[in-house]
mmCIF file of C-alpha atoms in Angstrom:
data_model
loop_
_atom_site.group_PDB
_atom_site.id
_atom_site.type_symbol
_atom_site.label_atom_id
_atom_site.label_comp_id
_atom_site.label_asym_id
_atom_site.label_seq_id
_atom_site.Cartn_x
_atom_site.Cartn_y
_atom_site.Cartn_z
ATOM 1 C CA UNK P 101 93.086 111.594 103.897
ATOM 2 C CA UNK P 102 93.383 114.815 101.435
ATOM 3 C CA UNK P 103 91.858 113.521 97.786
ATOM 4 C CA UNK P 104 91.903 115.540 94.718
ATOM 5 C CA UNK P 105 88.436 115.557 93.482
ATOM 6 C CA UNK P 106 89.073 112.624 90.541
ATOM 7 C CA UNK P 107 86.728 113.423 88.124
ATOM 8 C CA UNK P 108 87.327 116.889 87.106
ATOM 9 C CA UNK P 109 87.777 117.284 83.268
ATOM 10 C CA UNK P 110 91.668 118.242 84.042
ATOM 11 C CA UNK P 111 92.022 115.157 86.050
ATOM 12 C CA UNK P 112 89.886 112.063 84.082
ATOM 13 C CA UNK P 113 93.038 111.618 81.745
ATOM 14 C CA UNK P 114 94.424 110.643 84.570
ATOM 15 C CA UNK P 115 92.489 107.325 85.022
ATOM 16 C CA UNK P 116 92.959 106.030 81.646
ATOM 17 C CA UNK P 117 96.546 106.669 81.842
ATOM 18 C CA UNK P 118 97.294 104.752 84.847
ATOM 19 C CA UNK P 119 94.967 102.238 84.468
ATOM 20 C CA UNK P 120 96.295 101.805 81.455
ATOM 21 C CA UNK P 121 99.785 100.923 83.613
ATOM 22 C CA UNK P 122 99.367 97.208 84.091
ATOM 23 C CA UNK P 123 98.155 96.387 80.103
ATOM 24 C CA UNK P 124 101.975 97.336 78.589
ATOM 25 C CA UNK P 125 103.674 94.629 77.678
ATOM 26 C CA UNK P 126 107.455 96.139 78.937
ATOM 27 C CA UNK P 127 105.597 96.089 82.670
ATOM 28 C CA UNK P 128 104.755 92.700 83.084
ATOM 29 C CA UNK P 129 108.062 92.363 85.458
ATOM 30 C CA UNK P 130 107.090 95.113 87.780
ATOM 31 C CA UNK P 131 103.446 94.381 88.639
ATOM 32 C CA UNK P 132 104.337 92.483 91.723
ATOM 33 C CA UNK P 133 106.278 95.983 93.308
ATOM 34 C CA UNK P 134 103.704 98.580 92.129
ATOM 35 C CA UNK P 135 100.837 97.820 94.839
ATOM 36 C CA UNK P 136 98.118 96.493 92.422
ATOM 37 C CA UNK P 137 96.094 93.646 93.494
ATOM 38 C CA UNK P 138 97.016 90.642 93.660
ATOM 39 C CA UNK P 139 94.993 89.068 91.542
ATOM 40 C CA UNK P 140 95.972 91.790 88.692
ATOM 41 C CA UNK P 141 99.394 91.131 89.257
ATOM 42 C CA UNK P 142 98.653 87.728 89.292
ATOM 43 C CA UNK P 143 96.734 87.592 85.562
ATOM 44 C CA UNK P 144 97.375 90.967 84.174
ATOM 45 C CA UNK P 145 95.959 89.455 80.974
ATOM 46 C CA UNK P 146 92.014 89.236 82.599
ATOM 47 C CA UNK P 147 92.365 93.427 82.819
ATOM 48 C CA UNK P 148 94.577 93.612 79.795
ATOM 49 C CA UNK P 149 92.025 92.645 77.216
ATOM 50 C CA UNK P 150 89.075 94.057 79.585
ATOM 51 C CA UNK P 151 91.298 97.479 79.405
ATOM 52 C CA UNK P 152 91.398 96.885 75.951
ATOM 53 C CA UNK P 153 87.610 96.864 74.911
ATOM 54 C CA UNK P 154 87.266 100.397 77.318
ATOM 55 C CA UNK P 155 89.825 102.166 75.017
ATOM 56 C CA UNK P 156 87.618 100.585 71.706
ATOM 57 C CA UNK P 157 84.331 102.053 73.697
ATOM 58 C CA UNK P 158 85.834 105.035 74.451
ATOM 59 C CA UNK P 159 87.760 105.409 71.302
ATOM 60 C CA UNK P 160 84.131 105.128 69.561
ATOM 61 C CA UNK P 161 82.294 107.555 71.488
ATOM 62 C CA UNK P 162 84.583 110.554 70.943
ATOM 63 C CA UNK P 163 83.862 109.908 66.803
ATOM 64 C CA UNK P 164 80.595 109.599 67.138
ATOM 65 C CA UNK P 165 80.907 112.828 69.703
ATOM 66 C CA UNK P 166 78.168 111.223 71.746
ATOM 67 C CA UNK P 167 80.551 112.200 75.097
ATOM 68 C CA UNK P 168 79.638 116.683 74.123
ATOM 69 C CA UNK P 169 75.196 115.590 74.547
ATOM 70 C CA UNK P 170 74.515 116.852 77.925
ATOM 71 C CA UNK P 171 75.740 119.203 80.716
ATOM 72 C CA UNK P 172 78.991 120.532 80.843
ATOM 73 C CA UNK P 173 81.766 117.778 81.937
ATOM 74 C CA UNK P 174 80.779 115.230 79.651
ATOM 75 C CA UNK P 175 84.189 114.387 78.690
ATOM 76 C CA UNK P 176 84.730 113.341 82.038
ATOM 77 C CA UNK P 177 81.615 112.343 82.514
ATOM 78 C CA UNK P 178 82.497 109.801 79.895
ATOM 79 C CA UNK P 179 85.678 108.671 80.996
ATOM 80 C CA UNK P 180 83.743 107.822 84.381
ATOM 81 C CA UNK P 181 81.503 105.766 82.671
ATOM 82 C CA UNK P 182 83.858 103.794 80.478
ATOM 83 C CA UNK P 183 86.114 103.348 83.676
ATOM 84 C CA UNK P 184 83.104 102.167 85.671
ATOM 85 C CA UNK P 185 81.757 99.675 83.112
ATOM 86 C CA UNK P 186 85.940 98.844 82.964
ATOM 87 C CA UNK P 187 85.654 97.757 86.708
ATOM 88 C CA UNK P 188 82.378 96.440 86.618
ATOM 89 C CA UNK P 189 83.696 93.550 84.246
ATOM 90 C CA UNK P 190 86.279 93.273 86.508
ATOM 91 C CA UNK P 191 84.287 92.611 89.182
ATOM 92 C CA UNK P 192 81.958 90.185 87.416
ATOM 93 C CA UNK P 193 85.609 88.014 86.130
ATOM 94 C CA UNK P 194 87.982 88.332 89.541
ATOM 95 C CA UNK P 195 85.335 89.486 92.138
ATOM 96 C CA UNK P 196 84.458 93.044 93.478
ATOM 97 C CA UNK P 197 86.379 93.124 96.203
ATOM 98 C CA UNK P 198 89.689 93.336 93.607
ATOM 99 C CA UNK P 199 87.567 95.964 91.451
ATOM 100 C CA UNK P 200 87.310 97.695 94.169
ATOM 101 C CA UNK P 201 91.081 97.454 95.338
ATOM 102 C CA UNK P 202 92.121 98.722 91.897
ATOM 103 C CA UNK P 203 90.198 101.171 92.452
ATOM 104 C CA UNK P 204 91.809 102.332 95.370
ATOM 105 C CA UNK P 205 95.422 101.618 93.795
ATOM 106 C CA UNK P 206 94.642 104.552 91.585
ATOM 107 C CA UNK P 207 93.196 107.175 94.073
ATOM 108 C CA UNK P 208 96.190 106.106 96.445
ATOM 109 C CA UNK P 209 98.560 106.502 94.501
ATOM 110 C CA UNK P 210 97.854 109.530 91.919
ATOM 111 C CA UNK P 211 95.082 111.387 93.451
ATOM 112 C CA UNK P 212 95.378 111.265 97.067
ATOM 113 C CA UNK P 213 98.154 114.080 97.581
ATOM 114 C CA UNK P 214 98.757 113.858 101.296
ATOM 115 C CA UNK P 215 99.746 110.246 100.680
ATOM 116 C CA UNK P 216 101.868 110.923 98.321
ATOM 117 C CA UNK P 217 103.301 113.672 100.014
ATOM 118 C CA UNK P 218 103.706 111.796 102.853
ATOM 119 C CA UNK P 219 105.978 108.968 101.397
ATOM 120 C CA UNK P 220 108.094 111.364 99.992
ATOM 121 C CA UNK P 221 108.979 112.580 103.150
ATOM 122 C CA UNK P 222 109.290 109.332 104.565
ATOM 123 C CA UNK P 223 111.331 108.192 102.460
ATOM 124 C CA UNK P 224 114.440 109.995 103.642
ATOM 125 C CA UNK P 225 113.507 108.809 107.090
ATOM 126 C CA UNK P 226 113.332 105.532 106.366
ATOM 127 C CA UNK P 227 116.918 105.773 104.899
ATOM 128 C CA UNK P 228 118.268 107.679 107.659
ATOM 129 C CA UNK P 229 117.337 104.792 109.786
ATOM 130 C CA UNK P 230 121.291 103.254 108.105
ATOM 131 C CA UNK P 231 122.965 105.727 106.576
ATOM 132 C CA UNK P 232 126.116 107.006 108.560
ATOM 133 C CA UNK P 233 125.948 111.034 108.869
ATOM 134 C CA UNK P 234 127.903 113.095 107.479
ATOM 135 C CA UNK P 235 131.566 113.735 108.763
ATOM 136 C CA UNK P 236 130.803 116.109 111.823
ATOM 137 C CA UNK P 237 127.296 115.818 112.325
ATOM 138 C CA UNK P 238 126.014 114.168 115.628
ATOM 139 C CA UNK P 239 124.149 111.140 115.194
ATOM 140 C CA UNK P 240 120.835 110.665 116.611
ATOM 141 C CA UNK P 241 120.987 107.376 118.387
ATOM 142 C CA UNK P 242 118.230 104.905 117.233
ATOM 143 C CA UNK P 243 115.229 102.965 119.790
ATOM 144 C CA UNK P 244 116.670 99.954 120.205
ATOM 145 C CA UNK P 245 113.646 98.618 118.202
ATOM 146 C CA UNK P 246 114.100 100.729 115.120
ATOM 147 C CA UNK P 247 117.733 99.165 115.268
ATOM 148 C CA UNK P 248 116.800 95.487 114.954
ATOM 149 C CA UNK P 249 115.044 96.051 111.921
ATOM 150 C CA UNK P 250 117.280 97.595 110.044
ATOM 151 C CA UNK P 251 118.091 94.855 107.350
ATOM 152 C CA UNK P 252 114.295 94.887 106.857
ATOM 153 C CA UNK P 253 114.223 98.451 105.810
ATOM 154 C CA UNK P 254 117.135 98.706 103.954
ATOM 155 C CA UNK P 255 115.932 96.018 101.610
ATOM 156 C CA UNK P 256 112.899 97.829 100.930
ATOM 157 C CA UNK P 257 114.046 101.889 100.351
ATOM 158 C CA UNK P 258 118.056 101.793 100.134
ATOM 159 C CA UNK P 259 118.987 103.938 97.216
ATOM 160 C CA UNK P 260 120.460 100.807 95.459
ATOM 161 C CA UNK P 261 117.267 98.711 95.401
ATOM 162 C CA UNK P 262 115.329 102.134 93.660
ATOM 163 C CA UNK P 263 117.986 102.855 91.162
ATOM 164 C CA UNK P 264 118.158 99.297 89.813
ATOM 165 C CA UNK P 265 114.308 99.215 89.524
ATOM 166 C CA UNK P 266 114.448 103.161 88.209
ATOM 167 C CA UNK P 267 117.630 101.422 85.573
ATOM 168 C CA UNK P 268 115.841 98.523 84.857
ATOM 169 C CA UNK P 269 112.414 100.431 83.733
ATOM 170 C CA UNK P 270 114.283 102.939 81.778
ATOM 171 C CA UNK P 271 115.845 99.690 80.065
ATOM 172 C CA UNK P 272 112.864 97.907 78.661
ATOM 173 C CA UNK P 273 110.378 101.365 78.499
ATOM 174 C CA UNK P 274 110.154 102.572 74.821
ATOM 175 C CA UNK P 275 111.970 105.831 74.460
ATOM 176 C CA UNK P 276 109.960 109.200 75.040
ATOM 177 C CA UNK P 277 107.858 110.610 72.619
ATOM 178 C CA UNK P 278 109.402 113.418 70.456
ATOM 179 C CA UNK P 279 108.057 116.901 71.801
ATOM 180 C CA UNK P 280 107.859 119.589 69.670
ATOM 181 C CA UNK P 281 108.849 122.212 73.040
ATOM 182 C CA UNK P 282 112.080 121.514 74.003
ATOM 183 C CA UNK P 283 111.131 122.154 77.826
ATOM 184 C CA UNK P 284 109.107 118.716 77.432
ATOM 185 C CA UNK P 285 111.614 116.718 76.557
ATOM 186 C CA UNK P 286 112.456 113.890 78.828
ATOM 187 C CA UNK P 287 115.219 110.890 78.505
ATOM 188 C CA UNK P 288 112.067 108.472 79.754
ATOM 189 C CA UNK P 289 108.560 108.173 78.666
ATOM 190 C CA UNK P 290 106.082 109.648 81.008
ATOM 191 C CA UNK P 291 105.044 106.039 82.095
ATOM 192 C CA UNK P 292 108.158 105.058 83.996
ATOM 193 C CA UNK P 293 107.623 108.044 86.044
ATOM 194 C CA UNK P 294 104.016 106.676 87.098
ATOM 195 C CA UNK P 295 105.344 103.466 87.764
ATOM 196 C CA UNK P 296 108.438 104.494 89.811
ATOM 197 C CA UNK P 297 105.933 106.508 91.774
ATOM 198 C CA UNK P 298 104.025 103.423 92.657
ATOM 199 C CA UNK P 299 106.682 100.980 93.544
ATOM 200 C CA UNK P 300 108.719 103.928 95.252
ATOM 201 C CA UNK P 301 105.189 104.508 97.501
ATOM 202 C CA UNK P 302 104.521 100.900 98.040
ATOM 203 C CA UNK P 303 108.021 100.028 99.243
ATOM 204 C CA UNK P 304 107.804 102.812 101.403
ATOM 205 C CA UNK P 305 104.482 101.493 102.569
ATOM 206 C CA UNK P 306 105.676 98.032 103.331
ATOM 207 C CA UNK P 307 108.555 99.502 105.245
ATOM 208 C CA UNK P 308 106.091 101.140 107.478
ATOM 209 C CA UNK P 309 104.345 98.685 107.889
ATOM 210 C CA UNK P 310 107.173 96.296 109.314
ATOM 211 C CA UNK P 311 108.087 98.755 111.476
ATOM 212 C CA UNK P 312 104.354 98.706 112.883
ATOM 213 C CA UNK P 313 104.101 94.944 112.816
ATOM 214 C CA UNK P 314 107.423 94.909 115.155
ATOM 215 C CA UNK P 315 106.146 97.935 117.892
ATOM 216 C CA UNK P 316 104.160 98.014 120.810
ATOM 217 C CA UNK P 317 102.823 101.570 122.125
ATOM 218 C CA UNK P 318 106.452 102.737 124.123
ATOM 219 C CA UNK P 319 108.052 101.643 121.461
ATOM 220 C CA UNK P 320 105.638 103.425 119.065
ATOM 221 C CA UNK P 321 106.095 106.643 121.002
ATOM 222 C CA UNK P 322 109.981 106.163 121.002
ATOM 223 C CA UNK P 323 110.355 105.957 117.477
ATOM 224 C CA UNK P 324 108.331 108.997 116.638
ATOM 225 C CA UNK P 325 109.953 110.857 119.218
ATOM 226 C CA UNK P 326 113.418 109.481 116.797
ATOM 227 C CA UNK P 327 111.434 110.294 113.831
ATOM 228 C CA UNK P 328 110.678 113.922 114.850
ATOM 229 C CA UNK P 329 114.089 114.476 116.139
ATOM 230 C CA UNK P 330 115.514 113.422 113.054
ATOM 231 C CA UNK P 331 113.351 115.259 110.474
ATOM 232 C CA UNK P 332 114.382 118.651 112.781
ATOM 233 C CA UNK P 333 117.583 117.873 112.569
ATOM 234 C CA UNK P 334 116.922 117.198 108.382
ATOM 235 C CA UNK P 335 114.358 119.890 107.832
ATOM 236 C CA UNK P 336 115.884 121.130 104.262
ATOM 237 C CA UNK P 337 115.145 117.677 102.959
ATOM 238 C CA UNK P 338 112.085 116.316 105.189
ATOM 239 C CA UNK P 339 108.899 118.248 106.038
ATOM 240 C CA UNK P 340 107.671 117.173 109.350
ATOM 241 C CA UNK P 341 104.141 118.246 108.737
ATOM 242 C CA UNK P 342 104.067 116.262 105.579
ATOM 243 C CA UNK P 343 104.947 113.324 107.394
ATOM 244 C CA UNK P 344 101.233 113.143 109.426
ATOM 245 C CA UNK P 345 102.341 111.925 112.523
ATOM 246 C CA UNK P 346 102.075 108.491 112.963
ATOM 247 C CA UNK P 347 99.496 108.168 110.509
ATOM 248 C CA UNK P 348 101.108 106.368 107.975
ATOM 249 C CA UNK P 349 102.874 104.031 110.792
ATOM 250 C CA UNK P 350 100.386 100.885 110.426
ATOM 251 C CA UNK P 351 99.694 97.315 110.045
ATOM 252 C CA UNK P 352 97.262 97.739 107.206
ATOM 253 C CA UNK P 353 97.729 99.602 104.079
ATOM 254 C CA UNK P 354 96.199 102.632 103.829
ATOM 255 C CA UNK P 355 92.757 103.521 102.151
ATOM 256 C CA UNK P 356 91.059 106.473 100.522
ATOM 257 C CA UNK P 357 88.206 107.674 102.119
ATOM 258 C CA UNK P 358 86.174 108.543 98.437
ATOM 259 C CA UNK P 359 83.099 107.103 97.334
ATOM 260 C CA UNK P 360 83.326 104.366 95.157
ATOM 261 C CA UNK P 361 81.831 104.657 91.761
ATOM 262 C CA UNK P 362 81.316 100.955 92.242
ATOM 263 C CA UNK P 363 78.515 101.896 95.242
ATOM 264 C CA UNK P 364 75.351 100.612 95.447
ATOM 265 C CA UNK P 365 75.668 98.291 91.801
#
């Protein structure tokens, strides 16, 4: 599984911001349909105020400018540490194995970019599993299996269910930040986007996985063989290389294959 290295100076932002994610107030709602662990989603308030203290840490090193003493990096370098010591209370309050497992929520879902390319492609396949074609276009008839579940998978990607989640965001998200270029300007604060991403990927996920709960190895091969045929036949809209194969078509939820910064403690 493709990572982006994740602590690059251009990236580190990047952790603070989404693990920032489950501490606002406006997401509380959400938690359960963004992939997070369950215990997070369970007490957001045990990372909340351990999220908290980071941001005072962190907040306090860049005045002192303790973070520029060293090599090159040591903004990130910085960032890494206040993230690790982050998780590391985690651990000690909820147990490593859901440090860990947030962990992984944010290399899944914002630095792993074959995953993420991946459910985007599989999205439209997913939803091609009930939407009629358009007037004059063959169908491509579905396995038998693929059928069956249908109800399944359209309660987990149909276009409805994502743009009342996308609506209901946008409703309770504080408006956008004023931008001084007018090519930044956005009618949503950058947060709903990260969140939308997550939910969006984990529903796709879960679809996937019901699919491969519900499939034995013919019937494996037979939907692929659907899946292939119907990304050809969609190949303005769905890269079939970006969907990996079957890859993505399992029980368990996929992992990035990164060392943890939580190693060896």
């Amino acid at each position: 599984m493709e990572l982006a290295y994740p602590w690059r100076d251009s990236d580190c932002l990047e952790w603070l911001r989404t693990l920032s994610l489950p501490t606002l107030p406006w997401v509380n709602q959400f938690l359960f349909l963004m992939g997070l662990p369950k215990p997070v989603a369970e007490q957001p308030q045990v990372w909340q105020s351990i999220y908290a203290r980071a941001m005072m840490d962190y907040e306090t090193c860049l005045e002192t400018r303790d973070w520029e003493i060293g090599t090159p990096g040591g903004r990130a370098k910085l960032e890494q540490q206040i993230v690790k010591k982050a998780l590391l209370e985690l651990a000690s309050q909820s147990g490593i194995k859901v440090a860990m497992e947030l962990e992984e929520w944010v290399l899944l879902h914002f630095f792993c970019r074959e995953f993420r390319l991946a459910m985007r492609s599989w999205k439209p396949v997913l939803t091609g599993t009930y939407r009629q074609p358009r007037p004059g276009r063959k169908p491509i008839i579905l396995p038998v299996v693929l059928a069956s579940l249908i109800p399944e998978i359209k309660n987990l990607v149909s276009y409805e269910l994502r743009n009342e989640i996308r609506n209901n965001l946008r409703n309770v998200a504080p408006p956008p930040p004023e931008c001084l270029n007018p090519d930044e300007r956005s009618d949503e604060c950058f947060e709903v986007l990260l969140i939308y991403e997550a939910i969006e990927q984990t529903l796709t996920v879960k679809a996937l996985q019901k699919i491969a709960k519900a499939i034995n190895e013919t019937e494996r091969k037979e939907v692929m063989a659907w899946v292939e045929m119907y990304a050809q036949n969609r190949k303005y809209l769905i890269q079939i290389e970006k969907l990996c194969g079957d890859k993505y078509l399992q029980v368990e939820q996929p992992r990035p294959r990164l060392p943890s910064i939580l190693d060896n403690i």
